[in-house]
Amino acid sequence: MTTLFTSYRLGGLTLPNRVVMAPMTRVRAAAGGLATPSMAAYYAQRATAGLIVSEGVQPSVIGQSNPGTPGLHTDEQVAAWRPVTAAVHANGGRIFAQIMHGGRVSHPDTTGVRPVGPSAVPAVGEVFTPTGPQPAPTPRALDTTEVPEHARSYALAARRAVGAGFDGVELHGANGYLISQFLSSNANLRTDRYGGPVAHRIRFAVEAVSATVEAVGAARTGIRLSPGGTFWGVEESDVRELYTALLTELARLDVAYVHLEATADEETLVALRRAWPGTLVMNPVLPMGPKQTGRDDADRWLGMGADLISFGRAFIANPDLVERLRGSLPIAPVDEATYYQGGDAGYLTYSAHQYAA
Protein backbone atom coordinates (compact mmCIF):
# COMPACT_ATOMS: atom_id res chain seq x y z
CA MET A 1 0.00 0.00 0.00
CA THR A 2 1.38 3.42 -0.98
CA THR A 3 1.64 5.93 1.86
CA LEU A 4 3.30 9.28 2.38
CA PHE A 5 6.29 7.37 3.77
CA THR A 6 6.76 4.90 0.92
CA SER A 7 9.96 5.44 -1.04
CA TYR A 8 9.80 6.67 -4.63
CA ARG A 9 12.17 6.60 -7.59
CA LEU A 10 12.46 10.04 -9.22
CA GLY A 11 14.81 10.14 -12.18
CA GLY A 12 18.14 9.03 -10.81
CA LEU A 13 17.15 9.62 -7.18
CA THR A 14 15.54 7.36 -4.61
CA LEU A 15 13.36 9.45 -2.34
CA PRO A 16 12.92 7.89 1.12
CA ASN A 17 9.42 9.34 1.40
CA ARG A 18 6.88 11.22 -0.72
CA VAL A 19 7.02 14.51 1.20
CA VAL A 20 8.29 17.43 -0.88
CA MET A 21 9.29 20.77 0.60
CA ALA A 22 7.64 23.30 -1.70
CA PRO A 23 9.56 26.33 -2.99
CA MET A 24 9.06 29.38 -0.77
CA THR A 25 10.58 32.84 -1.15
CA ARG A 26 12.28 33.90 2.10
CA VAL A 27 14.45 36.85 0.85
CA ARG A 28 17.49 35.96 2.95
CA ALA A 29 20.13 36.17 0.20
CA ALA A 30 23.14 38.46 0.54
CA ALA A 31 24.01 41.33 -1.81
CA GLY A 32 24.72 40.14 -5.32
CA GLY A 33 22.13 37.37 -5.03
CA LEU A 34 24.48 35.17 -3.00
CA ALA A 35 23.36 32.25 -0.87
CA THR A 36 24.46 32.43 2.77
CA PRO A 37 25.50 30.13 5.64
CA SER A 38 22.07 30.69 7.21
CA MET A 39 20.45 29.41 4.01
CA ALA A 40 22.65 26.31 4.20
CA ALA A 41 21.49 25.69 7.77
CA TYR A 42 17.84 26.31 6.88
CA TYR A 43 17.73 23.78 4.07
CA ALA A 44 19.90 21.25 5.92
CA GLN A 45 17.46 21.33 8.86
CA ARG A 46 14.73 20.13 6.48
CA ALA A 47 16.74 17.44 4.68
CA THR A 48 14.48 14.59 5.84
CA ALA A 49 12.03 15.67 3.12
CA GLY A 50 11.95 13.24 0.20
CA LEU A 51 12.84 16.23 -1.96
CA ILE A 52 13.49 19.90 -1.25
CA VAL A 53 12.67 22.46 -3.92
CA SER A 54 14.52 25.69 -3.22
CA GLU A 55 13.11 29.18 -3.17
CA GLY A 56 12.82 30.83 -6.57
CA VAL A 57 16.26 31.60 -8.04
CA GLN A 58 16.59 34.21 -10.78
CA PRO A 59 18.32 33.10 -14.00
CA SER A 60 19.40 36.64 -14.93
CA VAL A 61 19.43 40.19 -13.63
CA ILE A 62 16.31 41.07 -15.61
CA GLY A 63 14.63 37.90 -14.33
CA GLN A 64 14.82 38.97 -10.66
CA SER A 65 11.41 39.67 -9.15
CA ASN A 66 12.01 40.56 -5.49
CA PRO A 67 14.94 42.15 -3.69
CA GLY A 68 16.88 39.81 -1.42
CA THR A 69 16.47 36.75 -3.61
CA PRO A 70 19.33 34.51 -4.79
CA GLY A 71 20.56 34.03 -8.34
CA LEU A 72 22.24 31.44 -10.54
CA HIS A 73 23.74 33.58 -13.27
CA THR A 74 27.25 34.38 -11.99
CA ASP A 75 30.22 32.27 -10.91
CA GLU A 76 30.05 33.88 -7.47
CA GLN A 77 26.45 32.76 -7.05
CA VAL A 78 27.34 29.21 -8.04
CA ALA A 79 30.13 29.18 -5.47
CA ALA A 80 27.79 30.54 -2.78
CA TRP A 81 25.25 27.76 -3.42
CA ARG A 82 27.78 24.91 -3.08
CA PRO A 83 27.84 24.97 0.76
CA VAL A 84 24.01 24.89 0.72
CA THR A 85 23.73 21.81 -1.45
CA ALA A 86 26.63 20.16 0.39
CA ALA A 87 24.88 20.72 3.73
CA VAL A 88 21.66 19.16 2.44
CA HIS A 89 23.52 16.17 1.03
CA ALA A 90 25.54 15.75 4.24
CA ASN A 91 22.24 15.43 6.10
CA GLY A 92 21.02 12.80 3.63
CA GLY A 93 18.77 15.05 1.57
CA ARG A 94 18.09 15.86 -2.08
CA ILE A 95 17.49 19.37 -3.45
CA PHE A 96 16.30 20.89 -6.74
CA ALA A 97 16.71 24.59 -7.53
CA GLN A 98 13.58 26.39 -8.63
CA ILE A 99 14.46 28.62 -11.59
CA MET A 100 12.19 31.67 -11.51
CA HIS A 101 12.10 34.47 -14.10
CA GLY A 102 9.76 37.16 -12.77
CA GLY A 103 8.97 38.74 -16.13
CA ARG A 104 6.68 41.70 -15.58
CA VAL A 105 6.53 41.09 -11.79
CA SER A 106 9.58 43.19 -11.05
CA HIS A 107 10.69 46.81 -10.79
CA PRO A 108 13.62 48.94 -12.04
CA ASP A 109 14.41 49.89 -8.43
CA THR A 110 15.16 46.21 -7.78
CA THR A 111 17.07 45.28 -10.94
CA GLY A 112 18.16 48.56 -12.50
CA VAL A 113 16.36 47.67 -15.71
CA ARG A 114 12.80 47.82 -17.00
CA PRO A 115 10.94 44.52 -16.62
CA VAL A 116 10.00 42.52 -19.71
CA GLY A 117 6.96 40.46 -20.52
CA PRO A 118 5.09 38.94 -23.42
CA SER A 119 3.12 42.18 -23.82
CA ALA A 120 3.16 45.72 -22.45
CA VAL A 121 0.53 44.88 -19.82
CA PRO A 122 1.39 45.57 -16.17
CA ALA A 123 0.77 43.08 -13.40
CA VAL A 124 -2.09 43.79 -11.02
CA GLY A 125 -0.99 45.02 -7.61
CA GLU A 126 2.16 46.30 -5.98
CA VAL A 127 5.57 44.67 -6.33
CA PHE A 128 8.28 44.55 -3.70
CA THR A 129 11.23 46.92 -4.11
CA PRO A 130 14.19 47.88 -1.87
CA THR A 131 12.20 50.90 -0.66
CA GLY A 132 8.91 49.10 -0.14
CA PRO A 133 5.88 48.12 -2.25
CA GLN A 134 5.31 50.09 -5.45
CA PRO A 135 2.76 49.79 -8.26
CA ALA A 136 3.78 47.21 -10.84
CA PRO A 137 5.33 49.01 -13.82
CA THR A 138 4.36 48.45 -17.44
CA PRO A 139 6.85 45.94 -18.85
CA ARG A 140 8.56 46.20 -22.18
CA ALA A 141 7.08 43.70 -24.62
CA LEU A 142 9.73 41.27 -25.83
CA ASP A 143 10.50 41.32 -29.52
CA THR A 144 9.97 37.97 -31.22
CA THR A 145 13.72 37.62 -31.74
CA GLU A 146 14.38 38.15 -28.01
CA VAL A 147 12.02 35.49 -26.69
CA PRO A 148 14.29 32.46 -27.28
CA GLU A 149 17.05 34.13 -25.24
CA HIS A 150 14.77 34.27 -22.21
CA ALA A 151 13.69 30.67 -22.75
CA ARG A 152 17.36 29.65 -22.82
CA SER A 153 18.04 31.56 -19.60
CA TYR A 154 16.35 28.75 -17.65
CA ALA A 155 18.72 26.23 -19.24
CA LEU A 156 21.81 28.31 -18.52
CA ALA A 157 20.76 28.66 -14.87
CA ALA A 158 20.02 24.93 -14.74
CA ARG A 159 23.55 24.13 -15.91
CA ARG A 160 24.91 26.41 -13.20
CA ALA A 161 22.60 24.76 -10.66
CA VAL A 162 24.01 21.34 -11.41
CA GLY A 163 27.50 22.83 -11.18
CA ALA A 164 26.53 24.16 -7.75
CA GLY A 165 25.58 20.69 -6.57
CA PHE A 166 21.80 20.72 -7.02
CA ASP A 167 20.27 17.37 -7.95
CA GLY A 168 18.05 19.03 -10.55
CA VAL A 169 15.86 22.03 -11.27
CA GLU A 170 12.21 22.98 -11.27
CA LEU A 171 11.14 25.65 -13.76
CA HIS A 172 8.69 28.08 -12.16
CA GLY A 173 5.85 28.03 -14.64
CA ALA A 174 3.23 29.15 -12.11
CA ASN A 175 1.92 32.07 -10.08
CA GLY A 176 1.95 34.82 -12.68
CA TYR A 177 5.68 34.86 -13.45
CA LEU A 178 7.18 34.81 -16.95
CA ILE A 179 6.18 31.32 -18.15
CA SER A 180 2.74 31.84 -16.63
CA GLN A 181 2.50 35.21 -18.38
CA PHE A 182 3.05 33.56 -21.76
CA LEU A 183 0.37 30.96 -20.95
CA SER A 184 -2.04 33.73 -20.01
CA SER A 185 -4.76 35.08 -22.28
CA ASN A 186 -4.70 38.60 -20.79
CA ALA A 187 -0.98 39.14 -20.03
CA ASN A 188 -0.06 37.72 -23.44
CA LEU A 189 -1.66 39.74 -26.26
CA ARG A 190 0.92 38.75 -28.87
CA THR A 191 0.00 37.97 -32.47
CA ASP A 192 3.25 36.19 -33.38
CA ARG A 193 4.12 32.52 -32.81
CA TYR A 194 4.15 33.03 -29.02
CA GLY A 195 0.61 34.37 -28.62
CA GLY A 196 -3.00 33.81 -29.55
CA PRO A 197 -4.14 30.18 -29.84
CA VAL A 198 -3.23 27.56 -27.25
CA ALA A 199 -0.54 26.01 -29.44
CA HIS A 200 1.24 29.36 -29.54
CA ARG A 201 0.77 30.31 -25.88
CA ILE A 202 2.42 27.09 -24.68
CA ARG A 203 5.41 27.55 -27.00
CA PHE A 204 7.55 29.58 -24.58
CA ALA A 205 7.08 27.04 -21.78
CA VAL A 206 7.93 24.16 -24.11
CA GLU A 207 11.03 25.95 -25.44
CA ALA A 208 12.24 26.74 -21.92
CA VAL A 209 11.76 23.14 -20.80
CA SER A 210 13.30 21.73 -24.00
CA ALA A 211 16.40 23.87 -23.58
CA THR A 212 16.71 22.81 -19.94
CA VAL A 213 16.33 19.12 -20.80
CA GLU A 214 19.05 19.53 -23.40
CA ALA A 215 21.28 21.28 -20.86
CA VAL A 216 20.95 18.99 -17.82
CA GLY A 217 18.81 16.02 -18.86
CA ALA A 218 15.12 15.19 -18.52
CA ALA A 219 15.66 13.30 -15.25
CA ARG A 220 16.88 16.53 -13.65
CA THR A 221 14.09 18.76 -14.99
CA GLY A 222 10.68 19.45 -13.44
CA ILE A 223 8.14 22.25 -13.80
CA ARG A 224 5.59 23.84 -11.45
CA LEU A 225 2.24 24.98 -12.86
CA SER A 226 -0.84 26.76 -11.47
CA PRO A 227 -3.75 25.93 -13.84
CA GLY A 228 -6.38 28.65 -13.77
CA GLY A 229 -4.44 30.65 -11.18
CA THR A 230 -4.96 34.41 -11.05
CA PHE A 231 -1.76 35.53 -9.31
CA TRP A 232 -0.66 39.06 -10.23
CA GLY A 233 -3.76 39.44 -12.37
CA VAL A 234 -3.13 36.70 -14.93
CA GLU A 235 -6.11 35.01 -16.52
CA GLU A 236 -6.22 31.88 -18.67
CA SER A 237 -8.97 31.01 -21.13
CA ASP A 238 -9.65 27.33 -21.89
CA VAL A 239 -7.72 26.11 -18.84
CA ARG A 240 -8.21 22.41 -19.44
CA GLU A 241 -7.37 22.63 -23.15
CA LEU A 242 -4.34 24.83 -22.43
CA TYR A 243 -2.80 22.56 -19.82
CA THR A 244 -3.68 19.32 -21.56
CA ALA A 245 -1.82 20.62 -24.62
CA LEU A 246 1.14 21.67 -22.48
CA LEU A 247 1.28 18.34 -20.62
CA THR A 248 1.18 16.49 -23.93
CA GLU A 249 4.29 18.36 -25.07
CA LEU A 250 6.02 17.89 -21.72
CA ALA A 251 5.34 14.15 -21.88
CA ARG A 252 7.26 14.00 -25.15
CA LEU A 253 10.22 15.51 -23.32
CA ASP A 254 9.94 12.89 -20.53
CA VAL A 255 10.60 15.41 -17.76
CA ALA A 256 11.13 14.21 -14.19
CA TYR A 257 7.87 15.61 -12.86
CA VAL A 258 5.07 18.12 -13.11
CA HIS A 259 4.24 20.02 -9.89
CA LEU A 260 0.62 21.19 -9.82
CA GLU A 261 -0.92 23.74 -7.48
CA ALA A 262 -4.55 23.45 -6.40
CA THR A 263 -5.53 26.57 -8.33
CA ALA A 264 -8.30 24.94 -10.42
CA ASP A 265 -11.38 22.96 -9.46
CA GLU A 266 -10.79 19.37 -8.47
CA GLU A 267 -12.43 17.97 -11.60
CA THR A 268 -9.93 19.86 -13.76
CA LEU A 269 -6.97 18.80 -11.62
CA VAL A 270 -8.00 15.14 -11.77
CA ALA A 271 -8.39 15.41 -15.55
CA LEU A 272 -4.87 16.85 -15.77
CA ARG A 273 -3.56 13.98 -13.64
CA ARG A 274 -5.06 11.60 -16.20
CA ALA A 275 -3.52 13.59 -19.05
CA TRP A 276 -0.05 13.46 -17.51
CA PRO A 277 1.63 10.03 -17.70
CA GLY A 278 4.65 10.89 -15.56
CA THR A 279 5.40 11.73 -11.95
CA LEU A 280 2.95 14.19 -10.40
CA VAL A 281 3.84 16.34 -7.40
CA MET A 282 0.63 17.78 -5.96
CA ASN A 283 0.36 20.86 -3.76
CA PRO A 284 -3.13 20.17 -2.36
CA VAL A 285 -4.07 23.65 -1.13
CA LEU A 286 -4.05 27.13 -2.65
CA PRO A 287 -0.64 28.76 -2.10
CA MET A 288 -0.94 31.56 0.48
CA GLY A 289 -4.61 30.65 0.92
CA PRO A 290 -6.35 30.21 4.28
CA LYS A 291 -5.45 26.53 4.70
CA GLN A 292 -2.13 24.72 5.11
CA THR A 293 -1.58 21.26 3.68
CA GLY A 294 -2.11 18.55 6.28
CA ARG A 295 -1.84 14.77 6.44
CA ASP A 296 -5.46 14.27 5.39
CA ASP A 297 -4.95 16.39 2.25
CA ALA A 298 -1.81 14.44 1.41
CA ASP A 299 -3.41 11.03 1.84
CA ARG A 300 -6.44 12.06 -0.19
CA TRP A 301 -4.34 13.19 -3.16
CA LEU A 302 -2.15 10.11 -3.01
CA GLY A 303 -5.37 8.16 -3.32
CA MET A 304 -6.37 10.25 -6.36
CA GLY A 305 -3.19 9.50 -8.24
CA ALA A 306 -0.54 11.97 -7.07
CA ASP A 307 2.91 10.45 -6.58
CA LEU A 308 4.44 13.08 -4.29
CA ILE A 309 2.89 15.75 -2.05
CA SER A 310 4.40 19.19 -1.47
CA PHE A 311 4.08 21.08 1.80
CA GLY A 312 4.86 24.79 2.04
CA ARG A 313 4.15 26.80 5.18
CA ALA A 314 4.19 23.74 7.44
CA PHE A 315 7.87 23.27 6.59
CA ILE A 316 8.77 26.80 7.74
CA ALA A 317 7.83 26.21 11.38
CA ASN A 318 8.50 22.47 11.42
CA PRO A 319 11.97 21.53 10.19
CA ASP A 320 11.17 17.95 11.26
CA LEU A 321 7.83 17.92 9.41
CA VAL A 322 8.32 14.39 8.04
CA GLU A 323 8.76 13.01 11.54
CA ARG A 324 5.77 14.96 12.84
CA LEU A 325 3.57 13.64 10.01
CA ARG A 326 4.81 10.10 10.55
CA GLY A 327 4.05 10.22 14.27
CA SER A 328 0.79 12.23 14.01
CA LEU A 329 2.42 14.89 16.17
CA PRO A 330 1.26 18.53 16.42
CA ILE A 331 2.23 20.84 13.55
CA ALA A 332 3.64 24.07 15.00
CA PRO A 333 2.13 27.34 13.71
CA VAL A 334 4.18 29.69 11.58
CA ASP A 335 4.79 33.36 12.37
CA GLU A 336 3.78 35.08 9.13
CA ALA A 337 5.48 38.33 10.16
CA THR A 338 8.86 36.62 9.70
CA TYR A 339 8.30 35.37 6.14
CA TYR A 340 10.26 38.16 4.46
CA GLN A 341 11.82 40.17 7.30
CA GLY A 342 15.36 38.82 6.85
CA GLY A 343 17.66 37.58 9.59
CA ASP A 344 17.59 34.26 11.40
CA ALA A 345 14.50 34.90 13.56
CA GLY A 346 11.62 32.91 12.12
CA TYR A 347 14.12 31.22 9.83
CA LEU A 348 16.49 29.14 11.93
CA THR A 349 14.72 29.54 15.27
CA TYR A 350 12.01 26.90 14.85
CA SER A 351 12.93 23.72 16.72
CA ALA A 352 12.20 20.06 16.24
CA HIS A 353 9.58 18.32 18.37
CA GLN A 354 10.84 17.22 21.76
CA TYR A 355 10.55 13.45 21.59
CA ALA A 356 10.35 11.35 24.74
CA ALA A 357 13.52 9.49 25.67
Coordinates of C-alpha atoms in Angstrom, one line a residue:
M1 CA 0.0 0.0 0.0
T2 CA 1.4 3.4 -1.0
T3 CA 1.6 5.9 1.9
L4 CA 3.3 9.3 2.4
F5 CA 6.3 7.4 3.8
T6 CA 6.8 4.9 0.9
S7 CA 10.0 5.4 -1.0
Y8 CA 9.8 6.7 -4.6
R9 CA 12.2 6.6 -7.6
L10 CA 12.5 10.0 -9.2
G11 CA 14.8 10.1 -12.2
G12 CA 18.1 9.0 -10.8
L13 CA 17.2 9.6 -7.2
T14 CA 15.5 7.4 -4.6
L15 CA 13.4 9.4 -2.3
P16 CA 12.9 7.9 1.1
N17 CA 9.4 9.3 1.4
R18 CA 6.9 11.2 -0.7
V19 CA 7.0 14.5 1.2
V20 CA 8.3 17.4 -0.9
M21 CA 9.3 20.8 0.6
A22 CA 7.6 23.3 -1.7
P23 CA 9.6 26.3 -3.0
M24 CA 9.1 29.4 -0.8
T25 CA 10.6 32.8 -1.2
R26 CA 12.3 33.9 2.1
V27 CA 14.5 36.8 0.9
R28 CA 17.5 36.0 3.0
A29 CA 20.1 36.2 0.2
A30 CA 23.1 38.5 0.5
A31 CA 24.0 41.3 -1.8
G32 CA 24.7 40.1 -5.3
G33 CA 22.1 37.4 -5.0
L34 CA 24.5 35.2 -3.0
A35 CA 23.4 32.2 -0.9
T36 CA 24.5 32.4 2.8
P37 CA 25.5 30.1 5.6
S38 CA 22.1 30.7 7.2
M39 CA 20.4 29.4 4.0
A40 CA 22.6 26.3 4.2
A41 CA 21.5 25.7 7.8
Y42 CA 17.8 26.3 6.9
Y43 CA 17.7 23.8 4.1
A44 CA 19.9 21.2 5.9
Q45 CA 17.5 21.3 8.9
R46 CA 14.7 20.1 6.5
A47 CA 16.7 17.4 4.7
T48 CA 14.5 14.6 5.8
A49 CA 12.0 15.7 3.1
G50 CA 12.0 13.2 0.2
L51 CA 12.8 16.2 -2.0
I52 CA 13.5 19.9 -1.3
V53 CA 12.7 22.5 -3.9
S54 CA 14.5 25.7 -3.2
E55 CA 13.1 29.2 -3.2
G56 CA 12.8 30.8 -6.6
V57 CA 16.3 31.6 -8.0
Q58 CA 16.6 34.2 -10.8
P59 CA 18.3 33.1 -14.0
S60 CA 19.4 36.6 -14.9
V61 CA 19.4 40.2 -13.6
I62 CA 16.3 41.1 -15.6
G63 CA 14.6 37.9 -14.3
Q64 CA 14.8 39.0 -10.7
S65 CA 11.4 39.7 -9.1
N66 CA 12.0 40.6 -5.5
P67 CA 14.9 42.1 -3.7
G68 CA 16.9 39.8 -1.4
T69 CA 16.5 36.7 -3.6
P70 CA 19.3 34.5 -4.8
G71 CA 20.6 34.0 -8.3
L72 CA 22.2 31.4 -10.5
H73 CA 23.7 33.6 -13.3
T74 CA 27.3 34.4 -12.0
D75 CA 30.2 32.3 -10.9
E76 CA 30.1 33.9 -7.5
Q77 CA 26.4 32.8 -7.0
V78 CA 27.3 29.2 -8.0
A79 CA 30.1 29.2 -5.5
A80 CA 27.8 30.5 -2.8
W81 CA 25.2 27.8 -3.4
R82 CA 27.8 24.9 -3.1
P83 CA 27.8 25.0 0.8
V84 CA 24.0 24.9 0.7
T85 CA 23.7 21.8 -1.5
A86 CA 26.6 20.2 0.4
A87 CA 24.9 20.7 3.7
V88 CA 21.7 19.2 2.4
H89 CA 23.5 16.2 1.0
A90 CA 25.5 15.8 4.2
N91 CA 22.2 15.4 6.1
G92 CA 21.0 12.8 3.6
G93 CA 18.8 15.1 1.6
R94 CA 18.1 15.9 -2.1
I95 CA 17.5 19.4 -3.5
F96 CA 16.3 20.9 -6.7
A97 CA 16.7 24.6 -7.5
Q98 CA 13.6 26.4 -8.6
I99 CA 14.5 28.6 -11.6
M100 CA 12.2 31.7 -11.5
H101 CA 12.1 34.5 -14.1
G102 CA 9.8 37.2 -12.8
G103 CA 9.0 38.7 -16.1
R104 CA 6.7 41.7 -15.6
V105 CA 6.5 41.1 -11.8
S106 CA 9.6 43.2 -11.1
H107 CA 10.7 46.8 -10.8
P108 CA 13.6 48.9 -12.0
D109 CA 14.4 49.9 -8.4
T110 CA 15.2 46.2 -7.8
T111 CA 17.1 45.3 -10.9
G112 CA 18.2 48.6 -12.5
V113 CA 16.4 47.7 -15.7
R114 CA 12.8 47.8 -17.0
P115 CA 10.9 44.5 -16.6
V116 CA 10.0 42.5 -19.7
G117 CA 7.0 40.5 -20.5
P118 CA 5.1 38.9 -23.4
S119 CA 3.1 42.2 -23.8
A120 CA 3.2 45.7 -22.5
V121 CA 0.5 44.9 -19.8
P122 CA 1.4 45.6 -16.2
A123 CA 0.8 43.1 -13.4
V124 CA -2.1 43.8 -11.0
G125 CA -1.0 45.0 -7.6
E126 CA 2.2 46.3 -6.0
V127 CA 5.6 44.7 -6.3
F128 CA 8.3 44.6 -3.7
T129 CA 11.2 46.9 -4.1
P130 CA 14.2 47.9 -1.9
T131 CA 12.2 50.9 -0.7
G132 CA 8.9 49.1 -0.1
P133 CA 5.9 48.1 -2.2
Q134 CA 5.3 50.1 -5.4
P135 CA 2.8 49.8 -8.3
A136 CA 3.8 47.2 -10.8
P137 CA 5.3 49.0 -13.8
T138 CA 4.4 48.5 -17.4
P139 CA 6.8 45.9 -18.9
R140 CA 8.6 46.2 -22.2
A141 CA 7.1 43.7 -24.6
L142 CA 9.7 41.3 -25.8
D143 CA 10.5 41.3 -29.5
T144 CA 10.0 38.0 -31.2
T145 CA 13.7 37.6 -31.7
E146 CA 14.4 38.1 -28.0
V147 CA 12.0 35.5 -26.7
P148 CA 14.3 32.5 -27.3
E149 CA 17.1 34.1 -25.2
H150 CA 14.8 34.3 -22.2
A151 CA 13.7 30.7 -22.8
R152 CA 17.4 29.6 -22.8
S153 CA 18.0 31.6 -19.6
Y154 CA 16.3 28.7 -17.7
A155 CA 18.7 26.2 -19.2
L156 CA 21.8 28.3 -18.5
A157 CA 20.8 28.7 -14.9
A158 CA 20.0 24.9 -14.7
R159 CA 23.5 24.1 -15.9
R160 CA 24.9 26.4 -13.2
A161 CA 22.6 24.8 -10.7
V162 CA 24.0 21.3 -11.4
G163 CA 27.5 22.8 -11.2
A164 CA 26.5 24.2 -7.7
G165 CA 25.6 20.7 -6.6
F166 CA 21.8 20.7 -7.0
D167 CA 20.3 17.4 -7.9
G168 CA 18.0 19.0 -10.6
V169 CA 15.9 22.0 -11.3
E170 CA 12.2 23.0 -11.3
L171 CA 11.1 25.7 -13.8
H172 CA 8.7 28.1 -12.2
G173 CA 5.8 28.0 -14.6
A174 CA 3.2 29.1 -12.1
N175 CA 1.9 32.1 -10.1
G176 CA 2.0 34.8 -12.7
Y177 CA 5.7 34.9 -13.5
L178 CA 7.2 34.8 -16.9
I179 CA 6.2 31.3 -18.1
S180 CA 2.7 31.8 -16.6
Q181 CA 2.5 35.2 -18.4
F182 CA 3.1 33.6 -21.8
L183 CA 0.4 31.0 -21.0
S184 CA -2.0 33.7 -20.0
S185 CA -4.8 35.1 -22.3
N186 CA -4.7 38.6 -20.8
A187 CA -1.0 39.1 -20.0
N188 CA -0.1 37.7 -23.4
L189 CA -1.7 39.7 -26.3
R190 CA 0.9 38.8 -28.9
T191 CA 0.0 38.0 -32.5
D192 CA 3.3 36.2 -33.4
R193 CA 4.1 32.5 -32.8
Y194 CA 4.1 33.0 -29.0
G195 CA 0.6 34.4 -28.6
G196 CA -3.0 33.8 -29.5
P197 CA -4.1 30.2 -29.8
V198 CA -3.2 27.6 -27.2
A199 CA -0.5 26.0 -29.4
H200 CA 1.2 29.4 -29.5
R201 CA 0.8 30.3 -25.9
I202 CA 2.4 27.1 -24.7
R203 CA 5.4 27.6 -27.0
F204 CA 7.5 29.6 -24.6
A205 CA 7.1 27.0 -21.8
V206 CA 7.9 24.2 -24.1
E207 CA 11.0 25.9 -25.4
A208 CA 12.2 26.7 -21.9
V209 CA 11.8 23.1 -20.8
S210 CA 13.3 21.7 -24.0
A211 CA 16.4 23.9 -23.6
T212 CA 16.7 22.8 -19.9
V213 CA 16.3 19.1 -20.8
E214 CA 19.1 19.5 -23.4
A215 CA 21.3 21.3 -20.9
V216 CA 21.0 19.0 -17.8
G217 CA 18.8 16.0 -18.9
A218 CA 15.1 15.2 -18.5
A219 CA 15.7 13.3 -15.2
R220 CA 16.9 16.5 -13.6
T221 CA 14.1 18.8 -15.0
G222 CA 10.7 19.5 -13.4
I223 CA 8.1 22.3 -13.8
R224 CA 5.6 23.8 -11.4
L225 CA 2.2 25.0 -12.9
S226 CA -0.8 26.8 -11.5
P227 CA -3.7 25.9 -13.8
G228 CA -6.4 28.7 -13.8
G229 CA -4.4 30.6 -11.2
T230 CA -5.0 34.4 -11.1
F231 CA -1.8 35.5 -9.3
W232 CA -0.7 39.1 -10.2
G233 CA -3.8 39.4 -12.4
V234 CA -3.1 36.7 -14.9
E235 CA -6.1 35.0 -16.5
E236 CA -6.2 31.9 -18.7
S237 CA -9.0 31.0 -21.1
D238 CA -9.6 27.3 -21.9
V239 CA -7.7 26.1 -18.8
R240 CA -8.2 22.4 -19.4
E241 CA -7.4 22.6 -23.1
L242 CA -4.3 24.8 -22.4
Y243 CA -2.8 22.6 -19.8
T244 CA -3.7 19.3 -21.6
A245 CA -1.8 20.6 -24.6
L246 CA 1.1 21.7 -22.5
L247 CA 1.3 18.3 -20.6
T248 CA 1.2 16.5 -23.9
E249 CA 4.3 18.4 -25.1
L250 CA 6.0 17.9 -21.7
A251 CA 5.3 14.1 -21.9
R252 CA 7.3 14.0 -25.2
L253 CA 10.2 15.5 -23.3
D254 CA 9.9 12.9 -20.5
V255 CA 10.6 15.4 -17.8
A256 CA 11.1 14.2 -14.2
Y257 CA 7.9 15.6 -12.9
V258 CA 5.1 18.1 -13.1
H259 CA 4.2 20.0 -9.9
L260 CA 0.6 21.2 -9.8
E261 CA -0.9 23.7 -7.5
A262 CA -4.5 23.5 -6.4
T263 CA -5.5 26.6 -8.3
A264 CA -8.3 24.9 -10.4
D265 CA -11.4 23.0 -9.5
E266 CA -10.8 19.4 -8.5
E267 CA -12.4 18.0 -11.6
T268 CA -9.9 19.9 -13.8
L269 CA -7.0 18.8 -11.6
V270 CA -8.0 15.1 -11.8
A271 CA -8.4 15.4 -15.6
L272 CA -4.9 16.8 -15.8
R273 CA -3.6 14.0 -13.6
R274 CA -5.1 11.6 -16.2
A275 CA -3.5 13.6 -19.0
W276 CA 0.0 13.5 -17.5
P277 CA 1.6 10.0 -17.7
G278 CA 4.6 10.9 -15.6
T279 CA 5.4 11.7 -11.9
L280 CA 2.9 14.2 -10.4
V281 CA 3.8 16.3 -7.4
M282 CA 0.6 17.8 -6.0
N283 CA 0.4 20.9 -3.8
P284 CA -3.1 20.2 -2.4
V285 CA -4.1 23.7 -1.1
L286 CA -4.1 27.1 -2.7
P287 CA -0.6 28.8 -2.1
M288 CA -0.9 31.6 0.5
G289 CA -4.6 30.7 0.9
P290 CA -6.4 30.2 4.3
K291 CA -5.5 26.5 4.7
Q292 CA -2.1 24.7 5.1
T293 CA -1.6 21.3 3.7
G294 CA -2.1 18.5 6.3
R295 CA -1.8 14.8 6.4
D296 CA -5.5 14.3 5.4
D297 CA -4.9 16.4 2.3
A298 CA -1.8 14.4 1.4
D299 CA -3.4 11.0 1.8
R300 CA -6.4 12.1 -0.2
W301 CA -4.3 13.2 -3.2
L302 CA -2.1 10.1 -3.0
G303 CA -5.4 8.2 -3.3
M304 CA -6.4 10.2 -6.4
G305 CA -3.2 9.5 -8.2
A306 CA -0.5 12.0 -7.1
D307 CA 2.9 10.5 -6.6
L308 CA 4.4 13.1 -4.3
I309 CA 2.9 15.8 -2.0
S310 CA 4.4 19.2 -1.5
F311 CA 4.1 21.1 1.8
G312 CA 4.9 24.8 2.0
R313 CA 4.2 26.8 5.2
A314 CA 4.2 23.7 7.4
F315 CA 7.9 23.3 6.6
I316 CA 8.8 26.8 7.7
A317 CA 7.8 26.2 11.4
N318 CA 8.5 22.5 11.4
P319 CA 12.0 21.5 10.2
D320 CA 11.2 18.0 11.3
L321 CA 7.8 17.9 9.4
V322 CA 8.3 14.4 8.0
E323 CA 8.8 13.0 11.5
R324 CA 5.8 15.0 12.8
L325 CA 3.6 13.6 10.0
R326 CA 4.8 10.1 10.6
G327 CA 4.0 10.2 14.3
S328 CA 0.8 12.2 14.0
L329 CA 2.4 14.9 16.2
P330 CA 1.3 18.5 16.4
I331 CA 2.2 20.8 13.6
A332 CA 3.6 24.1 15.0
P333 CA 2.1 27.3 13.7
V334 CA 4.2 29.7 11.6
D335 CA 4.8 33.4 12.4
E336 CA 3.8 35.1 9.1
A337 CA 5.5 38.3 10.2
T338 CA 8.9 36.6 9.7
Y339 CA 8.3 35.4 6.1
Y340 CA 10.3 38.2 4.5
Q341 CA 11.8 40.2 7.3
G342 CA 15.4 38.8 6.9
G343 CA 17.7 37.6 9.6
D344 CA 17.6 34.3 11.4
A345 CA 14.5 34.9 13.6
G346 CA 11.6 32.9 12.1
Y347 CA 14.1 31.2 9.8
L348 CA 16.5 29.1 11.9
T349 CA 14.7 29.5 15.3
Y350 CA 12.0 26.9 14.8
S351 CA 12.9 23.7 16.7
A352 CA 12.2 20.1 16.2
H353 CA 9.6 18.3 18.4
Q354 CA 10.8 17.2 21.8
Y355 CA 10.5 13.5 21.6
A356 CA 10.3 11.3 24.7
A357 CA 13.5 9.5 25.7

